[in-house]
Short mmCIF file of C-alpha atoms (C1' of nucleotides) in Angstrom, two decimals:
data_model
loop_
_atom_site.label_atom_id
_atom_site.label_comp_id
_atom_site.label_asym_id
_atom_site.label_seq_id
_atom_site.Cartn_x
_atom_site.Cartn_y
_atom_site.Cartn_z
CA UNK A 1 -14.96 -5.96 9.02
CA UNK A 2 -12.14 -3.98 7.37
CA UNK A 3 -13.91 -0.88 8.62
CA UNK A 4 -13.45 -2.10 12.02
CA UNK A 5 -9.68 -2.38 11.52
CA UNK A 6 -9.53 1.03 9.96
CA UNK A 7 -11.37 2.48 12.84
CA UNK A 8 -9.47 0.56 15.57
CA UNK A 9 -6.12 1.40 14.08
CA UNK A 10 -7.03 5.13 14.14
CA UNK A 11 -8.33 4.76 17.74
CA UNK A 12 -5.01 3.12 18.90
CA UNK A 13 -2.86 5.79 17.28
CA UNK A 14 -5.14 8.45 18.74
CA UNK A 15 -4.73 6.77 22.05
CA UNK A 16 -0.98 7.02 22.11
CA UNK A 17 -0.11 9.27 25.12
CA UNK A 18 2.19 12.20 24.58
CA UNK A 19 5.78 11.31 24.97
CA UNK A 20 5.22 7.67 23.99
CA UNK A 21 5.61 5.85 20.72
CA UNK A 22 4.38 2.69 19.14
CA UNK A 23 5.46 0.43 16.32
CA UNK A 24 3.46 -0.46 13.33
CA UNK A 25 3.36 -4.01 14.42
CA UNK A 26 2.06 -3.04 17.90
CA UNK A 27 -0.73 -0.98 16.33
CA UNK A 28 -1.43 -3.85 13.99
CA UNK A 29 -1.63 -6.21 16.84
CA UNK A 30 -3.71 -4.05 19.21
CA UNK A 31 -6.06 -3.23 16.40
CA UNK A 32 -6.31 -6.83 15.15
CA UNK A 33 -5.04 -5.66 11.79
CA UNK A 34 -4.00 -8.57 9.57
CA UNK A 35 -0.63 -6.89 8.82
CA UNK A 36 1.50 -3.90 9.92
CA UNK A 37 1.57 -2.95 6.20
CA UNK A 38 -2.06 -2.06 6.57
CA UNK A 39 -1.35 0.25 9.48
CA UNK A 40 1.08 2.20 7.26
CA UNK A 41 -1.25 2.31 4.42
CA UNK A 42 -4.07 3.75 6.67
CA UNK A 43 -1.82 6.35 8.01
CA UNK A 44 -0.86 7.27 4.51
CA UNK A 45 -4.70 7.75 3.68
CA UNK A 46 -6.49 8.65 6.67
CA UNK A 47 -3.59 9.59 8.93
CA UNK A 48 -3.90 13.19 8.52
CA UNK A 49 -5.75 13.64 11.86
CA UNK A 50 -3.78 11.19 13.70
CA UNK A 51 -0.42 11.59 15.80
CA UNK A 52 1.34 9.64 13.20
CA UNK A 53 4.61 11.03 14.61
CA UNK A 54 4.24 8.61 17.41
CA UNK A 55 4.30 5.50 15.33
CA UNK A 56 7.62 4.07 14.37
CA UNK A 57 9.00 1.03 12.79
CA UNK A 58 9.81 -2.14 14.75
CA UNK A 59 13.49 -1.02 15.41
CA UNK A 60 12.64 2.38 16.62
CA UNK A 61 13.43 4.11 13.32
CA UNK A 62 10.78 5.95 11.18
CA UNK A 63 9.86 6.05 7.62
CA UNK A 64 12.56 7.86 5.38
CA UNK A 65 10.57 10.67 4.01
CA UNK A 66 9.23 11.62 7.55
CA UNK A 67 12.47 10.99 9.54
CA UNK A 68 13.27 14.72 9.94
CA UNK A 69 9.82 15.96 10.88
CA UNK A 70 8.92 13.03 12.93
CA UNK A 71 12.12 13.14 15.04
CA UNK A 72 11.64 16.92 15.65
CA UNK A 73 8.01 16.47 16.70
CA UNK A 74 8.93 13.66 19.03
CA UNK A 75 11.85 15.63 20.40
CA UNK A 76 9.27 18.50 21.27
CA UNK A 77 7.08 15.82 23.06
CA UNK A 78 9.89 14.79 25.13
CA UNK A 79 11.04 11.67 23.28
CA UNK A 80 14.75 11.82 22.59
CA UNK A 81 16.20 10.17 19.67
CA UNK A 82 19.69 9.02 19.06
CA UNK A 83 20.86 9.17 15.49
CA UNK A 84 17.35 8.86 14.14
CA UNK A 85 16.48 6.03 16.41
CA UNK A 86 14.24 6.17 19.41
CA UNK A 87 14.84 3.92 22.50
CA UNK A 88 11.76 1.73 22.33
CA UNK A 89 12.93 -0.19 25.28
CA UNK A 90 12.01 3.09 27.28
CA UNK A 91 9.36 4.89 25.19
CA UNK A 92 7.50 2.15 23.65
CA UNK A 93 3.77 2.37 24.54
CA UNK A 94 3.01 -1.00 26.12
CA UNK A 95 0.28 0.10 28.49
CA UNK A 96 -2.30 -0.75 25.88
CA UNK A 97 -0.92 -4.05 25.62
CA UNK A 98 -2.39 -5.22 28.99
CA UNK A 99 -5.81 -4.43 27.71
CA UNK A 100 -5.32 -6.21 24.16
CA UNK A 101 -3.85 -9.09 26.02
CA UNK A 102 -7.38 -10.55 26.46
CA UNK A 103 -10.30 -9.40 24.41
CA UNK A 104 -13.52 -10.05 26.37
CA UNK A 105 -15.68 -12.82 24.80
CA UNK A 106 -14.86 -11.62 21.31
CA UNK A 107 -12.71 -14.57 20.51
"C1'" DA B 1 -5.70 -12.38 -13.41
"C1'" DT B 2 -0.70 -10.52 -12.79
"C1'" DT B 3 2.70 -6.96 -11.56
"C1'" DA B 4 4.26 -3.08 -9.14
"C1'" DT B 5 4.31 -0.02 -5.14
"C1'" DG B 6 3.96 1.57 -0.30
"C1'" DA B 7 4.54 5.40 6.41
"C1'" DC B 8 6.18 -2.92 7.45
"C1'" DT B 9 8.48 -7.12 9.78
"C1'" DC B 10 11.33 -11.03 10.18
"C1'" DA B 11 14.90 -14.43 9.23
"C1'" DC B 12 19.26 -15.18 7.30
"C1'" DA B 13 23.83 -14.27 5.44
"C1'" DC C 1 26.40 -2.72 10.66
"C1'" DT C 2 24.33 -3.84 5.43
"C1'" DG C 3 21.84 -6.36 2.08
"C1'" DT C 4 18.54 -10.00 0.35
"C1'" DG C 5 14.46 -12.63 0.17
"C1'" DA C 6 9.93 -13.77 1.69
"C1'" DG C 7 5.41 -12.79 3.86
"C1'" DC C 8 2.05 -9.50 4.47
"C1'" DC C 9 -2.49 -6.28 2.90
"C1'" DA C 10 -4.82 -2.85 -0.21
"C1'" DT C 11 -4.73 -0.16 -4.57
"C1'" DA C 12 -3.69 1.01 -9.24
"C1'" DA C 13 -2.67 0.10 -14.05
#
DNA sequence: ATTATGACTCACA
DNA sequence: CTGTGAGCCATAA
């Protein structure tokens, strides 16, 4: 159900450890969301509780309106940013991928 | 039903 | 590096 997606997305974002970041696409994949678009939309509506600052675009940049705030928050968490871009290669949250790699019996 | 918009992504030029 | 176009999902008008 779409409620599942909604819930999963929020959980995944909540589960992002401090000092790490994830892309919309990653969250979408982990949460089995049909599209990263949905992740952004959910954050816009129900992301007030979530550490949305840890969610970046696929290239390591962040949404235009949040750019300043997000970068600052990340910087405080220990995630350095260069010219508004985070080094995903180092700070991308991939630990969850091992789990999402295989869903037990669900599919 | 169609069009426009938004915290997206990708391929291509 | 910067566009541009297409695909993508959910809402609103």
